[in-house]
C-alpha cells in the first residue's frame, strides 16, 4: 500500500466538475422558472435548444463534411453547427414573438447564445465521456447516451436563457 496515487488531480478535477456542473447550471433553471411567465420562458429555452439540436442533426447528416472536433465528438460538423444556428435562431425568434410577446430581435441573441452554450455543453460532456472511457453516461435511455446526453445542452443553455430573458 505504499504506492503513489495515479491521476489523482485529474480524477478529483473530474469529480468536482461533475458534482458542481449539474446543480450549478440547474439552479439557473430554477431562477428562470420562478420569474414572471417563468414556465413560458423555460419552455422557450427548451424549445430553442431542441430545435437547434434537430437542425444540427439534420444538417450534419445531410451536409456534414467538415468535422468540428473529431477527437471529442466524431460526428459534430461545422455544417451541423450551421443547421443548429438556423433552426435555433428561427425557433427562438418565433417563440419570443408568439409566446413571450417580445420584440423579434430578442430572439436573435437568445437563439445565438442558446446554440453556442448548447454545443459547448455537448462538447464538454463528450470530452468527459472520452476521458472516462465510456460511450454513454447511463443506461436509462438506451440508444440516447443516458440522461446526461439529453440534458448536456440544456444545462448551460439555462444560464444563457436566464441572462438574455432577464436583461432584455
PDB file of N, CA, C and O in Angstrom, residues 56-122:
ATOM      1  N   UNK A  56     -29.143  20.818 -36.121  1.00  0.00           N
ATOM      2  CA  UNK A  56     -27.761  20.365 -36.178  1.00  0.00           C
ATOM      3  C   UNK A  56     -27.659  18.937 -36.671  1.00  0.00           C
ATOM      4  O   UNK A  56     -26.809  18.609 -37.507  1.00  0.00           O
ATOM      5  N   UNK A  57     -28.532  18.091 -36.165  1.00  0.00           N
ATOM      6  CA  UNK A  57     -28.523  16.691 -36.593  1.00  0.00           C
ATOM      7  C   UNK A  57     -28.870  16.580 -38.078  1.00  0.00           C
ATOM      8  O   UNK A  57     -28.186  15.892 -38.839  1.00  0.00           O
ATOM      9  N   UNK A  58     -29.924  17.271 -38.490  1.00  0.00           N
ATOM     10  CA  UNK A  58     -30.377  17.197 -39.883  1.00  0.00           C
ATOM     11  C   UNK A  58     -29.311  17.709 -40.844  1.00  0.00           C
ATOM     12  O   UNK A  58     -28.958  17.038 -41.818  1.00  0.00           O
ATOM     13  N   UNK A  59     -28.784  18.885 -40.575  1.00  0.00           N
ATOM     14  CA  UNK A  59     -27.760  19.459 -41.457  1.00  0.00           C
ATOM     15  C   UNK A  59     -26.484  18.620 -41.420  1.00  0.00           C
ATOM     16  O   UNK A  59     -25.821  18.450 -42.448  1.00  0.00           O
ATOM     17  N   UNK A  60     -26.143  18.095 -40.245  1.00  0.00           N
ATOM     18  CA  UNK A  60     -24.954  17.265 -40.134  1.00  0.00           C
ATOM     19  C   UNK A  60     -25.066  15.986 -40.944  1.00  0.00           C
ATOM     20  O   UNK A  60     -24.128  15.592 -41.636  1.00  0.00           O
ATOM     21  N   UNK A  61     -26.232  15.347 -40.873  1.00  0.00           N
ATOM     22  CA  UNK A  61     -26.441  14.102 -41.621  1.00  0.00           C
ATOM     23  C   UNK A  61     -26.476  14.385 -43.125  1.00  0.00           C
ATOM     24  O   UNK A  61     -25.889  13.646 -43.917  1.00  0.00           O
ATOM     25  N   UNK A  62     -27.158  15.452 -43.516  1.00  0.00           N
ATOM     26  CA  UNK A  62     -27.323  15.741 -44.946  1.00  0.00           C
ATOM     27  C   UNK A  62     -26.084  16.369 -45.585  1.00  0.00           C
ATOM     28  O   UNK A  62     -25.764  16.062 -46.738  1.00  0.00           O
ATOM     29  N   UNK A  63     -25.420  17.260 -44.859  1.00  0.00           N
ATOM     30  CA  UNK A  63     -24.349  18.049 -45.481  1.00  0.00           C
ATOM     31  C   UNK A  63     -23.003  17.960 -44.770  1.00  0.00           C
ATOM     32  O   UNK A  63     -22.014  18.515 -45.249  1.00  0.00           O
ATOM     33  N   UNK A  64     -22.945  17.310 -43.609  1.00  0.00           N
ATOM     34  CA  UNK A  64     -21.743  17.329 -42.776  1.00  0.00           C
ATOM     35  C   UNK A  64     -20.521  16.688 -43.409  1.00  0.00           C
ATOM     36  O   UNK A  64     -20.502  15.489 -43.644  1.00  0.00           O
ATOM     37  N   UNK A  65     -19.543  17.511 -43.714  1.00  0.00           N
ATOM     38  CA  UNK A  65     -18.293  17.028 -44.292  1.00  0.00           C
ATOM     39  C   UNK A  65     -17.068  17.513 -43.509  1.00  0.00           C
ATOM     40  O   UNK A  65     -16.039  16.880 -43.525  1.00  0.00           O
ATOM     41  N   UNK A  66     -17.186  18.641 -42.848  1.00  0.00           N
ATOM     42  CA  UNK A  66     -16.062  19.242 -42.132  1.00  0.00           C
ATOM     43  C   UNK A  66     -16.269  19.069 -40.631  1.00  0.00           C
ATOM     44  O   UNK A  66     -17.113  19.741 -40.039  1.00  0.00           O
ATOM     45  N   UNK A  67     -15.506  18.162 -40.043  1.00  0.00           N
ATOM     46  CA  UNK A  67     -15.673  17.853 -38.630  1.00  0.00           C
ATOM     47  C   UNK A  67     -15.201  19.008 -37.749  1.00  0.00           C
ATOM     48  O   UNK A  67     -14.179  19.628 -38.002  1.00  0.00           O
ATOM     49  N   UNK A  68     -15.975  19.251 -36.708  1.00  0.00           N
ATOM     50  CA  UNK A  68     -15.696  20.361 -35.809  1.00  0.00           C
ATOM     51  C   UNK A  68     -14.611  20.000 -34.790  1.00  0.00           C
ATOM     52  O   UNK A  68     -13.635  20.731 -34.629  1.00  0.00           O
ATOM     53  N   UNK A  69     -14.803  18.893 -34.093  1.00  0.00           N
ATOM     54  CA  UNK A  69     -13.861  18.457 -33.061  1.00  0.00           C
ATOM     55  C   UNK A  69     -13.838  16.939 -33.045  1.00  0.00           C
ATOM     56  O   UNK A  69     -14.379  16.313 -32.133  1.00  0.00           O
ATOM     57  N   UNK A  70     -13.202  16.333 -34.056  1.00  0.00           N
ATOM     58  CA  UNK A  70     -13.287  14.877 -34.200  1.00  0.00           C
ATOM     59  C   UNK A  70     -12.735  14.084 -33.015  1.00  0.00           C
ATOM     60  O   UNK A  70     -13.210  12.982 -32.741  1.00  0.00           O
ATOM     61  N   UNK A  71     -11.776  14.622 -32.301  1.00  0.00           N
ATOM     62  CA  UNK A  71     -11.220  13.900 -31.156  1.00  0.00           C
ATOM     63  C   UNK A  71     -12.191  13.876 -29.981  1.00  0.00           C
ATOM     64  O   UNK A  71     -12.142  12.981 -29.140  1.00  0.00           O
ATOM     65  N   UNK A  72     -13.086  14.842 -29.930  1.00  0.00           N
ATOM     66  CA  UNK A  72     -14.048  14.933 -28.827  1.00  0.00           C
ATOM     67  C   UNK A  72     -15.391  14.335 -29.227  1.00  0.00           C
ATOM     68  O   UNK A  72     -15.967  13.522 -28.524  1.00  0.00           O
ATOM     69  N   UNK A  73     -15.907  14.778 -30.356  1.00  0.00           N
ATOM     70  CA  UNK A  73     -17.216  14.330 -30.830  1.00  0.00           C
ATOM     71  C   UNK A  73     -17.098  14.046 -32.325  1.00  0.00           C
ATOM     72  O   UNK A  73     -17.186  14.969 -33.144  1.00  0.00           O
ATOM     73  N   UNK A  74     -16.898  12.793 -32.691  1.00  0.00           N
ATOM     74  CA  UNK A  74     -16.551  12.445 -34.069  1.00  0.00           C
ATOM     75  C   UNK A  74     -17.633  12.723 -35.113  1.00  0.00           C
ATOM     76  O   UNK A  74     -17.349  12.699 -36.300  1.00  0.00           O
ATOM     77  N   UNK A  75     -18.845  13.021 -34.699  1.00  0.00           N
ATOM     78  CA  UNK A  75     -19.904  13.268 -35.676  1.00  0.00           C
ATOM     79  C   UNK A  75     -20.308  14.735 -35.778  1.00  0.00           C
ATOM     80  O   UNK A  75     -21.087  15.092 -36.654  1.00  0.00           O
ATOM     81  N   UNK A  76     -19.812  15.575 -34.900  1.00  0.00           N
ATOM     82  CA  UNK A  76     -20.169  17.003 -34.962  1.00  0.00           C
ATOM     83  C   UNK A  76     -19.446  17.675 -36.112  1.00  0.00           C
ATOM     84  O   UNK A  76     -18.247  17.578 -36.246  1.00  0.00           O
ATOM     85  N   UNK A  77     -20.213  18.397 -36.930  1.00  0.00           N
ATOM     86  CA  UNK A  77     -19.619  19.060 -38.086  1.00  0.00           C
ATOM     87  C   UNK A  77     -19.969  20.545 -38.068  1.00  0.00           C
ATOM     88  O   UNK A  77     -20.920  20.975 -37.412  1.00  0.00           O
ATOM     89  N   UNK A  78     -19.190  21.298 -38.824  1.00  0.00           N
ATOM     90  CA  UNK A  78     -19.455  22.728 -38.958  1.00  0.00           C
ATOM     91  C   UNK A  78     -20.774  22.962 -39.688  1.00  0.00           C
ATOM     92  O   UNK A  78     -21.497  23.912 -39.389  1.00  0.00           O
ATOM     93  N   UNK A  79     -21.105  22.081 -40.614  1.00  0.00           N
ATOM     94  CA  UNK A  79     -22.382  22.193 -41.308  1.00  0.00           C
ATOM     95  C   UNK A  79     -23.531  21.956 -40.333  1.00  0.00           C
ATOM     96  O   UNK A  79     -24.573  22.619 -40.409  1.00  0.00           O
ATOM     97  N   UNK A  80     -23.333  21.027 -39.404  1.00  0.00           N
ATOM     98  CA  UNK A  80     -24.325  20.796 -38.360  1.00  0.00           C
ATOM     99  C   UNK A  80     -24.504  22.014 -37.472  1.00  0.00           C
ATOM    100  O   UNK A  80     -25.625  22.350 -37.081  1.00  0.00           O
ATOM    101  N   UNK A  81     -23.402  22.686 -37.168  1.00  0.00           N
ATOM    102  CA  UNK A  81     -23.485  23.918 -36.383  1.00  0.00           C
ATOM    103  C   UNK A  81     -24.307  24.963 -37.138  1.00  0.00           C
ATOM    104  O   UNK A  81     -25.128  25.658 -36.544  1.00  0.00           O
ATOM    105  N   UNK A  82     -24.109  25.043 -38.447  1.00  0.00           N
ATOM    106  CA  UNK A  82     -24.907  25.970 -39.257  1.00  0.00           C
ATOM    107  C   UNK A  82     -26.384  25.638 -39.178  1.00  0.00           C
ATOM    108  O   UNK A  82     -27.227  26.532 -39.030  1.00  0.00           O
ATOM    109  N   UNK A  83     -26.718  24.354 -39.261  1.00  0.00           N
ATOM    110  CA  UNK A  83     -28.111  23.938 -39.127  1.00  0.00           C
ATOM    111  C   UNK A  83     -28.671  24.262 -37.752  1.00  0.00           C
ATOM    112  O   UNK A  83     -29.823  24.684 -37.619  1.00  0.00           O
ATOM    113  N   UNK A  84     -27.850  24.076 -36.722  1.00  0.00           N
ATOM    114  CA  UNK A  84     -28.267  24.436 -35.362  1.00  0.00           C
ATOM    115  C   UNK A  84     -28.569  25.918 -35.259  1.00  0.00           C
ATOM    116  O   UNK A  84     -29.561  26.321 -34.641  1.00  0.00           O
ATOM    117  N   UNK A  85     -27.710  26.726 -35.845  1.00  0.00           N
ATOM    118  CA  UNK A  85     -27.920  28.174 -35.803  1.00  0.00           C
ATOM    119  C   UNK A  85     -29.204  28.577 -36.523  1.00  0.00           C
ATOM    120  O   UNK A  85     -29.997  29.368 -35.991  1.00  0.00           O
ATOM    121  N   UNK A  86     -29.429  28.035 -37.712  1.00  0.00           N
ATOM    122  CA  UNK A  86     -30.636  28.388 -38.477  1.00  0.00           C
ATOM    123  C   UNK A  86     -31.897  27.962 -37.730  1.00  0.00           C
ATOM    124  O   UNK A  86     -32.809  28.763 -37.520  1.00  0.00           O
ATOM    125  N   UNK A  87     -31.948  26.692 -37.318  1.00  0.00           N
ATOM    126  CA  UNK A  87     -33.148  26.189 -36.642  1.00  0.00           C
ATOM    127  C   UNK A  87     -33.321  26.834 -35.270  1.00  0.00           C
ATOM    128  O   UNK A  87     -34.436  27.187 -34.885  1.00  0.00           O
ATOM    129  N   UNK A  88     -32.230  26.957 -34.519  1.00  0.00           N
ATOM    130  CA  UNK A  88     -32.318  27.508 -33.171  1.00  0.00           C
ATOM    131  C   UNK A  88     -32.733  28.966 -33.154  1.00  0.00           C
ATOM    132  O   UNK A  88     -33.614  29.358 -32.382  1.00  0.00           O
ATOM    133  N   UNK A  89     -32.110  29.776 -33.989  1.00  0.00           N
ATOM    134  CA  UNK A  89     -32.455  31.200 -34.018  1.00  0.00           C
ATOM    135  C   UNK A  89     -33.869  31.399 -34.550  1.00  0.00           C
ATOM    136  O   UNK A  89     -34.632  32.215 -34.025  1.00  0.00           O
ATOM    137  N   UNK A  90     -34.257  30.635 -35.572  1.00  0.00           N
ATOM    138  CA  UNK A  90     -35.624  30.737 -36.097  1.00  0.00           C
ATOM    139  C   UNK A  90     -36.641  30.372 -35.024  1.00  0.00           C
ATOM    140  O   UNK A  90     -37.628  31.095 -34.817  1.00  0.00           O
ATOM    141  N   UNK A  91     -36.414  29.263 -34.332  1.00  0.00           N
ATOM    142  CA  UNK A  91     -37.330  28.855 -33.258  1.00  0.00           C
ATOM    143  C   UNK A  91     -37.379  29.898 -32.157  1.00  0.00           C
ATOM    144  O   UNK A  91     -38.455  30.217 -31.633  1.00  0.00           O
ATOM    145  N   UNK A  92     -36.236  30.464 -31.816  1.00  0.00           N
ATOM    146  CA  UNK A  92     -36.170  31.464 -30.758  1.00  0.00           C
ATOM    147  C   UNK A  92     -36.922  32.735 -31.133  1.00  0.00           C
ATOM    148  O   UNK A  92     -37.689  33.274 -30.330  1.00  0.00           O
ATOM    149  N   UNK A  93     -36.711  33.210 -32.358  1.00  0.00           N
ATOM    150  CA  UNK A  93     -37.410  34.423 -32.808  1.00  0.00           C
ATOM    151  C   UNK A  93     -38.920  34.193 -32.774  1.00  0.00           C
ATOM    152  O   UNK A  93     -39.682  35.028 -32.252  1.00  0.00           O
ATOM    153  N   UNK A  94     -39.370  33.085 -33.334  1.00  0.00           N
ATOM    154  CA  UNK A  94     -40.810  32.792 -33.346  1.00  0.00           C
ATOM    155  C   UNK A  94     -41.357  32.636 -31.927  1.00  0.00           C
ATOM    156  O   UNK A  94     -42.454  33.115 -31.615  1.00  0.00           O
ATOM    157  N   UNK A  95     -40.610  31.973 -31.061  1.00  0.00           N
ATOM    158  CA  UNK A  95     -41.072  31.741 -29.694  1.00  0.00           C
ATOM    159  C   UNK A  95     -41.170  33.028 -28.889  1.00  0.00           C
ATOM    160  O   UNK A  95     -42.153  33.228 -28.168  1.00  0.00           O
ATOM    161  N   UNK A  96     -40.181  33.911 -28.993  1.00  0.00           N
ATOM    162  CA  UNK A  96     -40.259  35.141 -28.202  1.00  0.00           C
ATOM    163  C   UNK A  96     -41.371  36.050 -28.705  1.00  0.00           C
ATOM    164  O   UNK A  96     -41.997  36.761 -27.917  1.00  0.00           O
ATOM    165  N   UNK A  97     -41.638  36.022 -30.001  1.00  0.00           N
ATOM    166  CA  UNK A  97     -42.719  36.849 -30.548  1.00  0.00           C
ATOM    167  C   UNK A  97     -44.084  36.295 -30.142  1.00  0.00           C
ATOM    168  O   UNK A  97     -44.937  37.027 -29.631  1.00  0.00           O
ATOM    169  N   UNK A  98     -44.313  35.002 -30.353  1.00  0.00           N
ATOM    170  CA  UNK A  98     -45.640  34.430 -30.156  1.00  0.00           C
ATOM    171  C   UNK A  98     -45.913  33.930 -28.738  1.00  0.00           C
ATOM    172  O   UNK A  98     -47.073  33.877 -28.325  1.00  0.00           O
ATOM    173  N   UNK A  99     -44.894  33.574 -27.997  1.00  0.00           N
ATOM    174  CA  UNK A  99     -45.114  33.056 -26.650  1.00  0.00           C
ATOM    175  C   UNK A  99     -44.798  34.068 -25.558  1.00  0.00           C
ATOM    176  O   UNK A  99     -45.429  34.056 -24.503  1.00  0.00           O
ATOM    177  N   UNK A 100     -43.811  34.915 -25.779  1.00  0.00           N
ATOM    178  CA  UNK A 100     -43.410  35.880 -24.754  1.00  0.00           C
ATOM    179  C   UNK A 100     -43.831  37.305 -25.069  1.00  0.00           C
ATOM    180  O   UNK A 100     -43.646  38.206 -24.249  1.00  0.00           O
ATOM    181  N   UNK A 101     -44.348  37.524 -26.260  1.00  0.00           N
ATOM    182  CA  UNK A 101     -44.796  38.849 -26.688  1.00  0.00           C
ATOM    183  C   UNK A 101     -43.676  39.893 -26.566  1.00  0.00           C
ATOM    184  O   UNK A 101     -43.873  40.995 -26.104  1.00  0.00           O
ATOM    185  N   UNK A 102     -42.475  39.481 -26.980  1.00  0.00           N
ATOM    186  CA  UNK A 102     -41.319  40.378 -27.000  1.00  0.00           C
ATOM    187  C   UNK A 102     -40.988  40.733 -28.446  1.00  0.00           C
ATOM    188  O   UNK A 102     -41.486  40.106 -29.376  1.00  0.00           O
ATOM    189  N   UNK A 103     -40.128  41.711 -28.616  1.00  0.00           N
ATOM    190  CA  UNK A 103     -39.687  42.109 -29.954  1.00  0.00           C
ATOM    191  C   UNK A 103     -38.934  40.947 -30.606  1.00  0.00           C
ATOM    192  O   UNK A 103     -38.210  40.200 -29.946  1.00  0.00           O
ATOM    193  N   UNK A 104     -39.067  40.820 -31.921  1.00  0.00           N
ATOM    194  CA  UNK A 104     -38.451  39.707 -32.663  1.00  0.00           C
ATOM    195  C   UNK A 104     -36.951  39.648 -32.480  1.00  0.00           C
ATOM    196  O   UNK A 104     -36.361  38.583 -32.417  1.00  0.00           O
ATOM    197  N   UNK A 105     -36.320  40.820 -32.375  1.00  0.00           N
ATOM    198  CA  UNK A 105     -34.863  40.847 -32.320  1.00  0.00           C
ATOM    199  C   UNK A 105     -34.321  40.233 -31.031  1.00  0.00           C
ATOM    200  O   UNK A 105     -33.159  39.819 -30.974  1.00  0.00           O
ATOM    201  N   UNK A 106     -35.152  40.123 -29.981  1.00  0.00           N
ATOM    202  CA  UNK A 106     -34.714  39.470 -28.739  1.00  0.00           C
ATOM    203  C   UNK A 106     -34.393  37.994 -29.009  1.00  0.00           C
ATOM    204  O   UNK A 106     -33.509  37.407 -28.390  1.00  0.00           O
ATOM    205  N   UNK A 107     -35.086  37.418 -29.981  1.00  0.00           N
ATOM    206  CA  UNK A 107     -34.857  36.025 -30.323  1.00  0.00           C
ATOM    207  C   UNK A 107     -33.500  35.771 -30.948  1.00  0.00           C
ATOM    208  O   UNK A 107     -32.995  34.641 -30.886  1.00  0.00           O
ATOM    209  N   UNK A 108     -32.906  36.792 -31.549  1.00  0.00           N
ATOM    210  CA  UNK A 108     -31.603  36.591 -32.202  1.00  0.00           C
ATOM    211  C   UNK A 108     -30.487  36.353 -31.183  1.00  0.00           C
ATOM    212  O   UNK A 108     -29.811  35.327 -31.249  1.00  0.00           O
ATOM    213  N   UNK A 109     -30.275  37.255 -30.220  1.00  0.00           N
ATOM    214  CA  UNK A 109     -29.216  36.946 -29.237  1.00  0.00           C
ATOM    215  C   UNK A 109     -29.564  35.734 -28.377  1.00  0.00           C
ATOM    216  O   UNK A 109     -28.678  34.956 -28.017  1.00  0.00           O
ATOM    217  N   UNK A 110     -30.855  35.556 -28.080  1.00  0.00           N
ATOM    218  CA  UNK A 110     -31.247  34.394 -27.295  1.00  0.00           C
ATOM    219  C   UNK A 110     -30.918  33.109 -28.052  1.00  0.00           C
ATOM    220  O   UNK A 110     -30.260  32.213 -27.515  1.00  0.00           O
ATOM    221  N   UNK A 111     -31.345  33.020 -29.301  1.00  0.00           N
ATOM    222  CA  UNK A 111     -31.073  31.824 -30.099  1.00  0.00           C
ATOM    223  C   UNK A 111     -29.593  31.583 -30.295  1.00  0.00           C
ATOM    224  O   UNK A 111     -29.111  30.452 -30.173  1.00  0.00           O
ATOM    225  N   UNK A 112     -28.870  32.654 -30.593  1.00  0.00           N
ATOM    226  CA  UNK A 112     -27.421  32.533 -30.807  1.00  0.00           C
ATOM    227  C   UNK A 112     -26.724  32.000 -29.558  1.00  0.00           C
ATOM    228  O   UNK A 112     -25.928  31.058 -29.624  1.00  0.00           O
ATOM    229  N   UNK A 113     -27.023  32.575 -28.414  1.00  0.00           N
ATOM    230  CA  UNK A 113     -26.378  32.134 -27.170  1.00  0.00           C
ATOM    231  C   UNK A 113     -26.811  30.731 -26.768  1.00  0.00           C
ATOM    232  O   UNK A 113     -26.000  29.953 -26.254  1.00  0.00           O
ATOM    233  N   UNK A 114     -28.068  30.391 -27.002  1.00  0.00           N
ATOM    234  CA  UNK A 114     -28.522  29.052 -26.648  1.00  0.00           C
ATOM    235  C   UNK A 114     -27.861  27.996 -27.530  1.00  0.00           C
ATOM    236  O   UNK A 114     -27.517  26.912 -27.055  1.00  0.00           O
ATOM    237  N   UNK A 115     -27.673  28.307 -28.802  1.00  0.00           N
ATOM    238  CA  UNK A 115     -26.982  27.366 -29.685  1.00  0.00           C
ATOM    239  C   UNK A 115     -25.527  27.210 -29.252  1.00  0.00           C
ATOM    240  O   UNK A 115     -25.019  26.091 -29.128  1.00  0.00           O
ATOM    241  N   UNK A 116     -24.850  28.312 -29.006  1.00  0.00           N
ATOM    242  CA  UNK A 116     -23.435  28.253 -28.613  1.00  0.00           C
ATOM    243  C   UNK A 116     -23.259  27.497 -27.304  1.00  0.00           C
ATOM    244  O   UNK A 116     -22.427  26.600 -27.194  1.00  0.00           O
ATOM    245  N   UNK A 117     -24.064  27.840 -26.286  1.00  0.00           N
ATOM    246  CA  UNK A 117     -23.923  27.157 -24.993  1.00  0.00           C
ATOM    247  C   UNK A 117     -24.347  25.692 -25.093  1.00  0.00           C
ATOM    248  O   UNK A 117     -23.766  24.829 -24.430  1.00  0.00           O
ATOM    249  N   UNK A 118     -25.339  25.410 -25.922  1.00  0.00           N
ATOM    250  CA  UNK A 118     -25.760  24.022 -26.113  1.00  0.00           C
ATOM    251  C   UNK A 118     -24.676  23.173 -26.738  1.00  0.00           C
ATOM    252  O   UNK A 118     -24.398  22.059 -26.285  1.00  0.00           O
ATOM    253  N   UNK A 119     -24.054  23.690 -27.780  1.00  0.00           N
ATOM    254  CA  UNK A 119     -22.974  22.951 -28.445  1.00  0.00           C
ATOM    255  C   UNK A 119     -21.783  22.797 -27.506  1.00  0.00           C
ATOM    256  O   UNK A 119     -21.200  21.705 -27.402  1.00  0.00           O
ATOM    257  N   UNK A 120     -21.431  23.854 -26.798  1.00  0.00           N
ATOM    258  CA  UNK A 120     -20.313  23.754 -25.852  1.00  0.00           C
ATOM    259  C   UNK A 120     -20.616  22.768 -24.729  1.00  0.00           C
ATOM    260  O   UNK A 120     -19.741  21.998 -24.317  1.00  0.00           O
ATOM    261  N   UNK A 121     -21.843  22.775 -24.222  1.00  0.00           N
ATOM    262  CA  UNK A 121     -22.231  21.816 -23.189  1.00  0.00           C
ATOM    263  C   UNK A 121     -22.124  20.387 -23.682  1.00  0.00           C
ATOM    264  O   UNK A 121     -21.646  19.500 -22.971  1.00  0.00           O
ATOM    265  N   UNK A 122     -22.541  20.168 -24.920  1.00  0.00           N
ATOM    266  CA  UNK A 122     -22.449  18.838 -25.514  1.00  0.00           C
ATOM    267  C   UNK A 122     -20.989  18.421 -25.674  1.00  0.00           C
ATOM    268  O   UNK A 122     -20.627  17.273 -25.384  1.00  0.00           O
TER     269      UNK A 122
END
